[in-house]
CSV table of C-alpha atoms in Angstrom, one decimal:
chain,number,residue,atom,x,y,z
L,1,UNK,CA,45.5,-18.0,27.2
L,2,UNK,CA,48.4,-18.4,24.9
L,3,UNK,CA,47.5,-15.8,22.3
L,4,UNK,CA,50.6,-16.5,20.2
L,5,UNK,CA,49.7,-20.1,19.9
L,6,UNK,CA,46.1,-19.2,18.9
L,7,UNK,CA,47.4,-16.9,16.2
L,8,UNK,CA,49.7,-19.6,14.9
L,9,UNK,CA,46.8,-22.1,14.9
L,10,UNK,CA,44.5,-19.8,13.1
L,11,UNK,CA,47.2,-19.0,10.5
L,12,UNK,CA,47.5,-22.7,9.8
L,13,UNK,CA,43.8,-23.1,9.1
L,14,UNK,CA,44.0,-21.0,5.9
L,15,UNK,CA,44.1,-24.2,3.7
L,16,UNK,CA,41.4,-26.1,5.6
L,17,UNK,CA,38.1,-26.9,4.0
L,18,UNK,CA,35.1,-24.7,4.9
L,19,UNK,CA,33.5,-27.1,7.4
L,20,UNK,CA,36.7,-27.8,9.2
L,21,UNK,CA,37.5,-24.0,9.2
L,22,UNK,CA,34.1,-23.3,10.8
L,23,UNK,CA,34.4,-26.0,13.4
L,24,UNK,CA,38.0,-25.1,14.5
L,25,UNK,CA,37.3,-21.3,14.6
L,26,UNK,CA,34.2,-21.8,16.6
L,27,UNK,CA,36.1,-24.0,19.1
L,28,UNK,CA,38.7,-21.3,19.6
L,29,UNK,CA,36.1,-18.6,19.9
L,30,UNK,CA,34.2,-20.6,22.5
L,31,UNK,CA,37.4,-20.9,24.6
L,32,UNK,CA,37.8,-17.1,24.5
L,33,UNK,CA,34.3,-16.8,25.9
L,34,UNK,CA,34.8,-19.4,28.6
L,35,UNK,CA,38.0,-17.6,29.7
L,36,UNK,CA,36.3,-14.2,29.5
L,37,UNK,CA,39.1,-12.9,27.4
L,38,UNK,CA,38.8,-11.0,24.2
L,39,UNK,CA,40.8,-12.1,21.2
L,40,UNK,CA,44.2,-10.3,20.8
L,41,UNK,CA,44.8,-10.9,17.1
L,42,UNK,CA,44.1,-8.5,14.3
L,43,UNK,CA,41.8,-8.8,11.3
L,44,UNK,CA,43.1,-7.5,8.0
L,45,UNK,CA,40.4,-8.7,5.5
L,46,UNK,CA,36.7,-8.8,5.1
L,47,UNK,CA,36.6,-12.3,3.8
L,48,UNK,CA,34.0,-14.0,6.0
L,49,UNK,CA,34.3,-17.3,4.2
L,50,UNK,CA,38.1,-18.0,4.2
L,51,UNK,CA,39.9,-15.7,6.6
L,52,UNK,CA,40.4,-17.7,9.9
L,53,UNK,CA,41.0,-14.6,12.0
L,54,UNK,CA,37.8,-12.9,10.9
L,55,UNK,CA,35.8,-16.1,11.2
L,56,UNK,CA,37.1,-16.7,14.7
L,57,UNK,CA,36.4,-13.1,15.7
L,58,UNK,CA,32.9,-13.3,14.2
L,59,UNK,CA,32.2,-16.5,16.2
L,60,UNK,CA,33.5,-14.9,19.4
L,61,UNK,CA,31.3,-11.8,19.1
L,62,UNK,CA,28.3,-13.9,18.0
L,63,UNK,CA,28.6,-15.9,21.3
L,64,UNK,CA,29.0,-12.7,23.3
L,65,UNK,CA,25.8,-11.1,21.7
L,66,UNK,CA,23.8,-14.3,22.2
L,67,UNK,CA,24.8,-14.4,25.9
L,68,UNK,CA,24.3,-10.7,26.5
L,69,UNK,CA,22.3,-9.0,23.7
L,70,UNK,CA,22.7,-5.5,25.0
L,71,UNK,CA,24.1,-2.1,24.0
L,72,UNK,CA,26.9,-2.7,26.5
L,73,UNK,CA,28.0,-5.6,24.4
L,74,UNK,CA,27.7,-3.5,21.3
L,75,UNK,CA,29.9,-0.8,22.8
L,76,UNK,CA,32.5,-3.5,23.7
L,77,UNK,CA,32.4,-4.8,20.2
L,78,UNK,CA,32.8,-1.4,18.7
L,79,UNK,CA,35.9,-0.8,20.9
L,80,UNK,CA,37.4,-4.1,19.7
L,81,UNK,CA,36.7,-3.2,16.1
L,82,UNK,CA,38.5,0.1,16.5
L,83,UNK,CA,41.6,-1.6,18.0
L,84,UNK,CA,41.9,-4.8,16.0
L,85,UNK,CA,40.4,-4.4,12.5
L,86,UNK,CA,42.3,-2.7,9.7
L,87,UNK,CA,40.9,0.6,8.6
L,88,UNK,CA,40.6,-0.6,5.0
L,89,UNK,CA,38.0,-3.2,6.0
L,90,UNK,CA,36.6,-1.6,9.1
L,91,UNK,CA,33.3,-0.3,7.5
L,92,UNK,CA,32.0,-3.5,5.8
L,93,UNK,CA,32.8,-5.5,9.0
L,94,UNK,CA,31.1,-3.0,11.3
L,95,UNK,CA,28.0,-2.9,9.1
L,96,UNK,CA,27.7,-6.6,8.8
L,97,UNK,CA,28.3,-7.3,12.5
L,98,UNK,CA,26.0,-4.6,13.8
L,99,UNK,CA,23.0,-5.6,11.6
L,100,UNK,CA,23.8,-9.3,11.7
L,101,UNK,CA,24.0,-9.5,15.5
L,102,UNK,CA,20.9,-7.4,15.7
L,103,UNK,CA,19.1,-9.9,13.6
L,104,UNK,CA,20.0,-12.9,15.7
L,105,UNK,CA,19.0,-11.1,18.9
L,106,UNK,CA,15.9,-9.3,17.6
L,107,UNK,CA,13.8,-10.8,20.4
L,108,UNK,CA,15.6,-8.6,23.0
L,109,UNK,CA,14.8,-5.0,22.1
L,110,UNK,CA,16.0,-2.8,25.0
L,111,UNK,CA,13.7,-0.2,26.7
L,112,UNK,CA,14.1,3.5,26.5
L,113,UNK,CA,15.6,3.6,30.0
L,114,UNK,CA,18.2,1.0,29.1
L,115,UNK,CA,19.1,3.0,25.9
L,116,UNK,CA,19.4,6.2,28.0
L,117,UNK,CA,21.7,4.6,30.5
L,118,UNK,CA,23.9,3.2,27.7
L,119,UNK,CA,24.0,6.5,26.0
L,120,UNK,CA,25.2,8.3,29.1
L,121,UNK,CA,28.0,5.8,29.5
L,122,UNK,CA,29.0,6.1,25.9
L,123,UNK,CA,29.1,9.9,25.8
L,124,UNK,CA,31.1,10.1,29.0
L,125,UNK,CA,33.6,7.5,27.9
L,126,UNK,CA,36.3,8.9,25.6
L,127,UNK,CA,36.9,10.7,22.3
L,128,UNK,CA,35.8,7.6,20.3
L,129,UNK,CA,32.3,7.9,21.7
L,130,UNK,CA,30.7,8.8,18.4
L,131,UNK,CA,32.0,5.6,16.8
L,132,UNK,CA,30.7,3.5,19.7
L,133,UNK,CA,27.4,5.3,19.6
L,134,UNK,CA,27.2,4.7,15.8
L,135,UNK,CA,27.7,0.9,16.2
L,136,UNK,CA,25.3,0.8,19.1
L,137,UNK,CA,22.7,2.8,17.0
L,138,UNK,CA,23.1,0.4,14.1
L,139,UNK,CA,22.7,-2.5,16.5
L,140,UNK,CA,19.5,-1.3,18.1
L,141,UNK,CA,18.1,0.0,14.8
L,142,UNK,CA,18.8,-3.5,13.3
L,143,UNK,CA,16.6,-5.1,16.0
L,144,UNK,CA,13.8,-2.7,15.2
L,145,UNK,CA,14.2,-3.4,11.5
L,146,UNK,CA,14.2,-7.2,12.0
L,147,UNK,CA,11.0,-6.9,14.1
L,148,UNK,CA,9.4,-4.6,11.4
L,149,UNK,CA,8.9,-1.8,14.0
L,150,UNK,CA,8.8,0.9,11.3
L,151,UNK,CA,7.5,3.9,13.3
L,152,UNK,CA,9.6,3.1,16.3
L,153,UNK,CA,12.7,2.9,14.0
L,154,UNK,CA,11.9,6.3,12.5
L,155,UNK,CA,11.5,7.9,15.9
L,156,UNK,CA,14.7,6.3,17.2
L,157,UNK,CA,16.8,7.4,14.3
L,158,UNK,CA,15.4,10.9,14.3
L,159,UNK,CA,15.2,11.8,18.0
L,160,UNK,CA,17.1,9.3,20.1
L,161,UNK,CA,20.0,10.7,22.1
L,162,UNK,CA,21.9,7.6,21.2
L,163,UNK,CA,21.5,8.2,17.5
L,164,UNK,CA,22.3,11.9,18.0
L,165,UNK,CA,25.6,10.8,19.8
L,166,UNK,CA,26.7,9.2,16.5
L,167,UNK,CA,27.5,12.7,15.3
L,168,UNK,CA,28.7,12.8,11.7
L,169,UNK,CA,27.9,9.1,11.2
L,170,UNK,CA,24.2,10.2,11.0
L,171,UNK,CA,24.9,11.2,7.5
L,172,UNK,CA,26.3,7.8,6.5
L,173,UNK,CA,24.6,6.0,3.6
L,174,UNK,CA,23.6,3.1,5.8
L,175,UNK,CA,22.0,5.4,8.4
L,176,UNK,CA,19.9,7.0,5.6
L,177,UNK,CA,19.0,3.6,4.2
L,178,UNK,CA,17.6,2.7,7.6
L,179,UNK,CA,15.5,5.9,7.5
L,180,UNK,CA,14.2,4.9,4.1
L,181,UNK,CA,13.4,1.4,5.3
L,182,UNK,CA,11.3,3.0,8.2
L,183,UNK,CA,9.5,5.4,5.8
L,184,UNK,CA,8.5,2.6,3.4
L,185,UNK,CA,6.9,0.5,6.0
L,186,UNK,CA,5.3,3.4,8.0
L,187,UNK,CA,1.7,4.4,7.3
L,188,UNK,CA,2.5,7.8,8.6
L,189,UNK,CA,5.0,8.6,5.9
L,190,UNK,CA,4.1,9.2,2.3
L,191,UNK,CA,5.3,7.1,-0.6
L,192,UNK,CA,6.9,10.2,-2.1
L,193,UNK,CA,8.9,10.9,1.0
L,194,UNK,CA,10.1,7.3,1.2
L,195,UNK,CA,11.1,7.2,-2.4
L,196,UNK,CA,13.0,10.5,-2.0
L,197,UNK,CA,15.0,8.9,0.8
L,198,UNK,CA,15.5,5.8,-1.2
L,199,UNK,CA,16.7,7.6,-4.3
L,200,UNK,CA,19.3,9.5,-2.3
L,201,UNK,CA,20.7,6.2,-1.0
L,202,UNK,CA,20.6,4.6,-4.4
L,203,UNK,CA,22.4,7.4,-6.2
L,204,UNK,CA,25.1,7.8,-3.5
L,205,UNK,CA,28.4,6.8,-5.0
L,206,UNK,CA,29.5,5.7,-1.5
L,207,UNK,CA,26.6,3.3,-1.0
L,208,UNK,CA,27.7,0.0,0.6
L,209,UNK,CA,26.3,-3.5,0.3
L,210,UNK,CA,24.5,-3.2,3.6
L,211,UNK,CA,22.9,0.1,2.5
L,212,UNK,CA,21.7,-1.5,-0.8
L,213,UNK,CA,20.3,-4.5,1.1
L,214,UNK,CA,18.5,-2.4,3.7
L,215,UNK,CA,17.0,0.0,1.1
L,216,UNK,CA,15.7,-2.9,-1.0
L,217,UNK,CA,14.4,-4.6,2.1
L,218,UNK,CA,12.3,-1.5,2.9
L,219,UNK,CA,11.1,-1.3,-0.7
L,220,UNK,CA,10.0,-5.0,-0.7
L,221,UNK,CA,8.1,-4.4,2.6
L,222,UNK,CA,6.6,-1.1,1.5
L,223,UNK,CA,3.0,0.0,1.9
L,224,UNK,CA,1.5,-0.4,-1.6
L,225,UNK,CA,1.9,2.4,-4.1
L,226,UNK,CA,1.7,2.8,-7.9
L,227,UNK,CA,4.8,1.3,-9.6
L,228,UNK,CA,6.1,-0.5,-6.5
L,229,UNK,CA,6.7,-3.9,-8.3
L,230,UNK,CA,8.4,-2.3,-11.3
L,231,UNK,CA,10.7,-0.2,-9.0
L,232,UNK,CA,11.6,-3.2,-6.9
L,233,UNK,CA,12.3,-5.3,-9.9
L,234,UNK,CA,14.5,-2.7,-11.6
L,235,UNK,CA,16.5,-1.7,-8.6
L,236,UNK,CA,17.0,-5.4,-7.5
L,237,UNK,CA,18.2,-6.1,-11.0
L,238,UNK,CA,20.8,-3.4,-10.6
L,239,UNK,CA,21.8,-4.7,-7.2
L,240,UNK,CA,22.2,-8.3,-8.5
L,241,UNK,CA,24.5,-7.0,-11.2
L,242,UNK,CA,26.7,-5.4,-8.6
L,243,UNK,CA,26.6,-8.3,-6.1
L,244,UNK,CA,25.8,-11.5,-8.2
L,245,UNK,CA,26.7,-13.8,-5.3
L,246,UNK,CA,24.3,-12.3,-2.8
L,247,UNK,CA,21.5,-14.7,-2.1
L,248,UNK,CA,19.4,-12.1,-0.4
L,249,UNK,CA,19.5,-9.7,-3.4
L,250,UNK,CA,18.3,-12.5,-5.7
L,251,UNK,CA,15.5,-13.1,-3.2
L,252,UNK,CA,14.5,-9.4,-3.4
L,253,UNK,CA,14.6,-9.7,-7.2
L,254,UNK,CA,12.3,-12.7,-7.1
L,255,UNK,CA,9.9,-10.6,-5.0
L,256,UNK,CA,9.9,-7.8,-7.5
L,257,UNK,CA,9.4,-10.1,-10.5
L,258,UNK,CA,6.5,-11.8,-8.7
L,259,UNK,CA,4.8,-8.4,-8.1
L,260,UNK,CA,5.2,-7.7,-11.9
L,261,UNK,CA,3.6,-11.0,-12.8
L,262,UNK,CA,6.9,-12.4,-14.3
L,263,UNK,CA,6.5,-15.8,-12.7
L,264,UNK,CA,9.0,-17.7,-14.8
L,265,UNK,CA,11.8,-15.2,-14.2
L,266,UNK,CA,10.8,-15.0,-10.5
L,267,UNK,CA,11.2,-18.7,-10.2
L,268,UNK,CA,14.7,-18.5,-11.7
L,269,UNK,CA,15.7,-15.8,-9.2
L,270,UNK,CA,14.4,-17.6,-6.1
L,271,UNK,CA,16.1,-20.8,-7.2
L,272,UNK,CA,19.3,-18.9,-7.6
L,273,UNK,CA,18.9,-17.5,-4.0
L,274,UNK,CA,18.4,-21.0,-2.7
L,275,UNK,CA,21.5,-22.2,-4.5
L,276,UNK,CA,23.6,-19.4,-3.2
L,277,UNK,CA,22.4,-19.7,0.4
L,278,UNK,CA,25.3,-21.1,2.4
L,279,UNK,CA,24.7,-24.6,3.8
L,280,UNK,CA,27.2,-23.9,6.6
L,281,UNK,CA,27.3,-21.3,9.3
L,282,UNK,CA,24.9,-20.5,12.1
L,283,UNK,CA,22.1,-23.0,11.5
L,284,UNK,CA,19.3,-20.8,13.0
L,285,UNK,CA,19.9,-18.1,10.4
L,286,UNK,CA,20.3,-20.6,7.6
L,287,UNK,CA,17.2,-22.5,8.4
L,288,UNK,CA,15.2,-19.3,8.9
L,289,UNK,CA,16.3,-17.8,5.5
L,290,UNK,CA,15.8,-21.2,3.8
L,291,UNK,CA,12.2,-21.3,5.1
L,292,UNK,CA,11.5,-17.8,3.9
L,293,UNK,CA,13.0,-18.6,0.4
L,294,UNK,CA,11.0,-21.8,0.1
L,295,UNK,CA,7.8,-20.1,1.1
L,296,UNK,CA,8.4,-17.4,-1.5
L,297,UNK,CA,9.1,-20.1,-4.1
L,298,UNK,CA,5.8,-21.8,-3.3
L,299,UNK,CA,4.0,-18.5,-3.6
L,300,UNK,CA,5.6,-18.0,-7.0
L,301,UNK,CA,4.5,-21.5,-8.1
L,302,UNK,CA,1.0,-20.9,-7.0
L,303,UNK,CA,0.8,-17.5,-8.7
L,304,UNK,CA,2.2,-19.0,-11.9
L,305,UNK,CA,-0.4,-21.8,-11.9
L,306,UNK,CA,-3.2,-19.3,-11.3
L,307,UNK,CA,-1.9,-17.0,-14.0
L,308,UNK,CA,-1.8,-19.8,-16.5
L,309,UNK,CA,-5.3,-21.0,-15.5
L,310,UNK,CA,-6.6,-17.4,-15.8
L,311,UNK,CA,-5.0,-17.1,-19.2
L,312,UNK,CA,-6.6,-20.3,-20.4
L,313,UNK,CA,-10.0,-19.3,-19.1
L,314,UNK,CA,-9.7,-15.9,-20.9
L,315,UNK,CA,-8.8,-17.8,-24.1
L,316,UNK,CA,-11.8,-20.1,-23.7
L,317,UNK,CA,-14.1,-17.1,-23.0
L,318,UNK,CA,-12.8,-15.3,-26.1
L,319,UNK,CA,-13.3,-18.4,-28.2
L,320,UNK,CA,-16.8,-19.0,-26.9
L,321,UNK,CA,-17.6,-15.3,-27.5
L,322,UNK,CA,-16.4,-15.6,-31.1
L,323,UNK,CA,-18.4,-18.8,-31.7
L,324,UNK,CA,-21.6,-17.2,-30.3
L,325,UNK,CA,-21.0,-14.1,-32.4
L,326,UNK,CA,-20.6,-16.2,-35.5
L,327,UNK,CA,-23.7,-18.3,-34.6
L,328,UNK,CA,-25.7,-15.1,-34.0
L,329,UNK,CA,-24.6,-13.7,-37.4
L,330,UNK,CA,-25.7,-16.9,-39.1
L,331,UNK,CA,-29.1,-16.8,-37.4
L,332,UNK,CA,-29.6,-13.2,-38.3
L,333,UNK,CA,-28.8,-13.9,-41.9
L,334,UNK,CA,-31.2,-16.8,-42.0
L,335,UNK,CA,-34.0,-14.7,-40.4
L,336,UNK,CA,-33.4,-11.9,-43.0
L,337,UNK,CA,-33.6,-14.4,-45.8
L,338,UNK,CA,-36.8,-16.0,-44.5
L,339,UNK,CA,-38.4,-12.5,-44.1
L,340,UNK,CA,-37.3,-11.5,-47.5
L,341,UNK,CA,-38.7,-14.7,-49.0
L,342,UNK,CA,-42.0,-14.5,-47.2
L,343,UNK,CA,-42.4,-10.8,-48.1
L,344,UNK,CA,-41.8,-11.5,-51.8
L,345,UNK,CA,-44.0,-14.6,-51.8
L,346,UNK,CA,-46.8,-12.7,-50.1
L,347,UNK,CA,-46.5,-9.9,-52.7
L,348,UNK,CA,-46.7,-12.4,-55.5
L,349,UNK,CA,-49.7,-14.2,-54.1
L,350,UNK,CA,-51.5,-10.9,-53.5
L,351,UNK,CA,-50.6,-9.7,-57.0
L,352,UNK,CA,-51.8,-13.0,-58.6
L,353,UNK,CA,-55.1,-12.9,-56.7
L,354,UNK,CA,-55.7,-9.2,-57.4
L,355,UNK,CA,-54.8,-9.6,-61.1
L,356,UNK,CA,-57.2,-12.5,-61.4
L,357,UNK,CA,-60.1,-10.5,-59.9
L,358,UNK,CA,-59.4,-7.7,-62.3
L,359,UNK,CA,-59.1,-10.0,-65.3
L,360,UNK,CA,-62.5,-11.6,-64.6
L,361,UNK,CA,-64.2,-8.3,-64.2
L,362,UNK,CA,-65.8,-7.8,-67.6
L,363,UNK,CA,-66.9,-4.2,-67.0
L,364,UNK,CA,-63.4,-2.7,-67.6
L,365,UNK,CA,-61.6,-2.2,-70.8
L,366,UNK,CA,-58.3,-3.9,-71.6
L,367,UNK,CA,-56.4,-0.7,-71.0
L,368,UNK,CA,-58.1,0.0,-67.7
L,369,UNK,CA,-57.4,-3.5,-66.5
L,370,UNK,CA,-53.7,-3.2,-67.5
L,371,UNK,CA,-53.4,0.2,-65.7
L,372,UNK,CA,-55.0,-1.2,-62.5
L,373,UNK,CA,-52.8,-4.3,-62.6
L,374,UNK,CA,-49.7,-2.2,-63.1
L,375,UNK,CA,-50.6,0.1,-60.3
L,376,UNK,CA,-51.5,-2.7,-58.0
L,377,UNK,CA,-48.3,-4.6,-58.8
L,378,UNK,CA,-46.2,-1.6,-58.3
L,379,UNK,CA,-47.7,-1.0,-54.9
L,380,UNK,CA,-47.1,-4.6,-53.9
L,381,UNK,CA,-43.5,-4.4,-55.1
L,382,UNK,CA,-42.9,-1.2,-53.2
L,383,UNK,CA,-44.4,-2.9,-50.1
L,384,UNK,CA,-42.1,-5.9,-50.5
L,385,UNK,CA,-39.0,-3.6,-50.9
L,386,UNK,CA,-39.9,-1.6,-47.8
L,387,UNK,CA,-40.3,-4.8,-45.7
L,388,UNK,CA,-37.1,-6.3,-47.0
L,389,UNK,CA,-35.1,-3.0,-46.6
L,390,UNK,CA,-36.5,-2.3,-43.1
L,391,UNK,CA,-35.7,-5.8,-42.0
L,392,UNK,CA,-32.1,-5.5,-43.3
L,393,UNK,CA,-31.6,-2.2,-41.6
L,394,UNK,CA,-32.9,-3.4,-38.2
L,395,UNK,CA,-30.8,-6.6,-38.3
L,396,UNK,CA,-27.7,-4.7,-39.4
L,397,UNK,CA,-28.1,-2.2,-36.5
L,398,UNK,CA,-28.6,-5.0,-33.9
L,399,UNK,CA,-25.6,-7.0,-35.2
L,400,UNK,CA,-23.2,-4.0,-35.2
L,401,UNK,CA,-22.3,-4.2,-31.4
L,402,UNK,CA,-21.6,-7.9,-31.7
L,403,UNK,CA,-19.2,-7.4,-34.6
L,404,UNK,CA,-17.4,-4.5,-32.8
């Protein structure tokens, strides 16, 4: 292949529109794959949208991983990165490639034997073995993450010879983010342990975009614990402030707001994620992510409708309760008034009848009659007061809970 001509062609694509750039770069990458030759140009930026050299290299390795989704390919990719990618942009490209290619080949998780064989080859290779082992570790860990194999991921990161061969890279912020992801989803790890790992990642001044994404992904998939929704919402808000153009972070924020019952805000976040999701690129990933986002949007809409319906039902229940309480109070007042009236009327009738009998009795003197009438009337008055007072006290006690 004429490598000089390809470099010249790629250099001339800098002004092409995005679709033309994608198409032309993919054609060149496919020719490299057919000829079984690796690209010889260098990559000096991490601009996956406009740099023709990076886009072509990305397409080339995408084809390679799809054709042979193995650790052998991962090692070859790591070697190419070390030789052709500028040191200033090496880390973001390595993280994006390792996890991205793992996602598109997540249905091809290698066995323990295959991992052991690859590890032996890597360790025996050369002085750059730890860099190759690190890329291969991220690639395999990315497959386990994409398949939600939480316990297997934790075991692989903590005990696999391949992960051990990564050496000092084991302390990288992305490596620790993957451990936090595994802990959040595992039912063997405690929420406190998972949050401890997460906080170390989140407060690390060297945290990368990939580490932020992986850590939030684990939090969003976590086994339920107190404060999960609030923590996800708050941390995703911070992440969106750092990376406002990331559709996946807006998607995480939508999930956190949904957990917190903030349905209107969640709808804004998921719509932003859909708007930012690129309409170009590898269609499988785009369609898969778009399906996930639309499903989350539908869940938010359903939850919002249910919340509004529940709120309306609560308002109706409170209104009916108030009306019943008012009606009961009115009925109690009416009963008290009736009892009071009957008691007083009965006392008057009894007094009138009793007084008439005493007045018609000619055997008593006038003073005696007046004394008897006064005593009899006082007794009836006291009786009426006791009946009225007792009725009021009973009704007041029964109506107190309703008022409270």
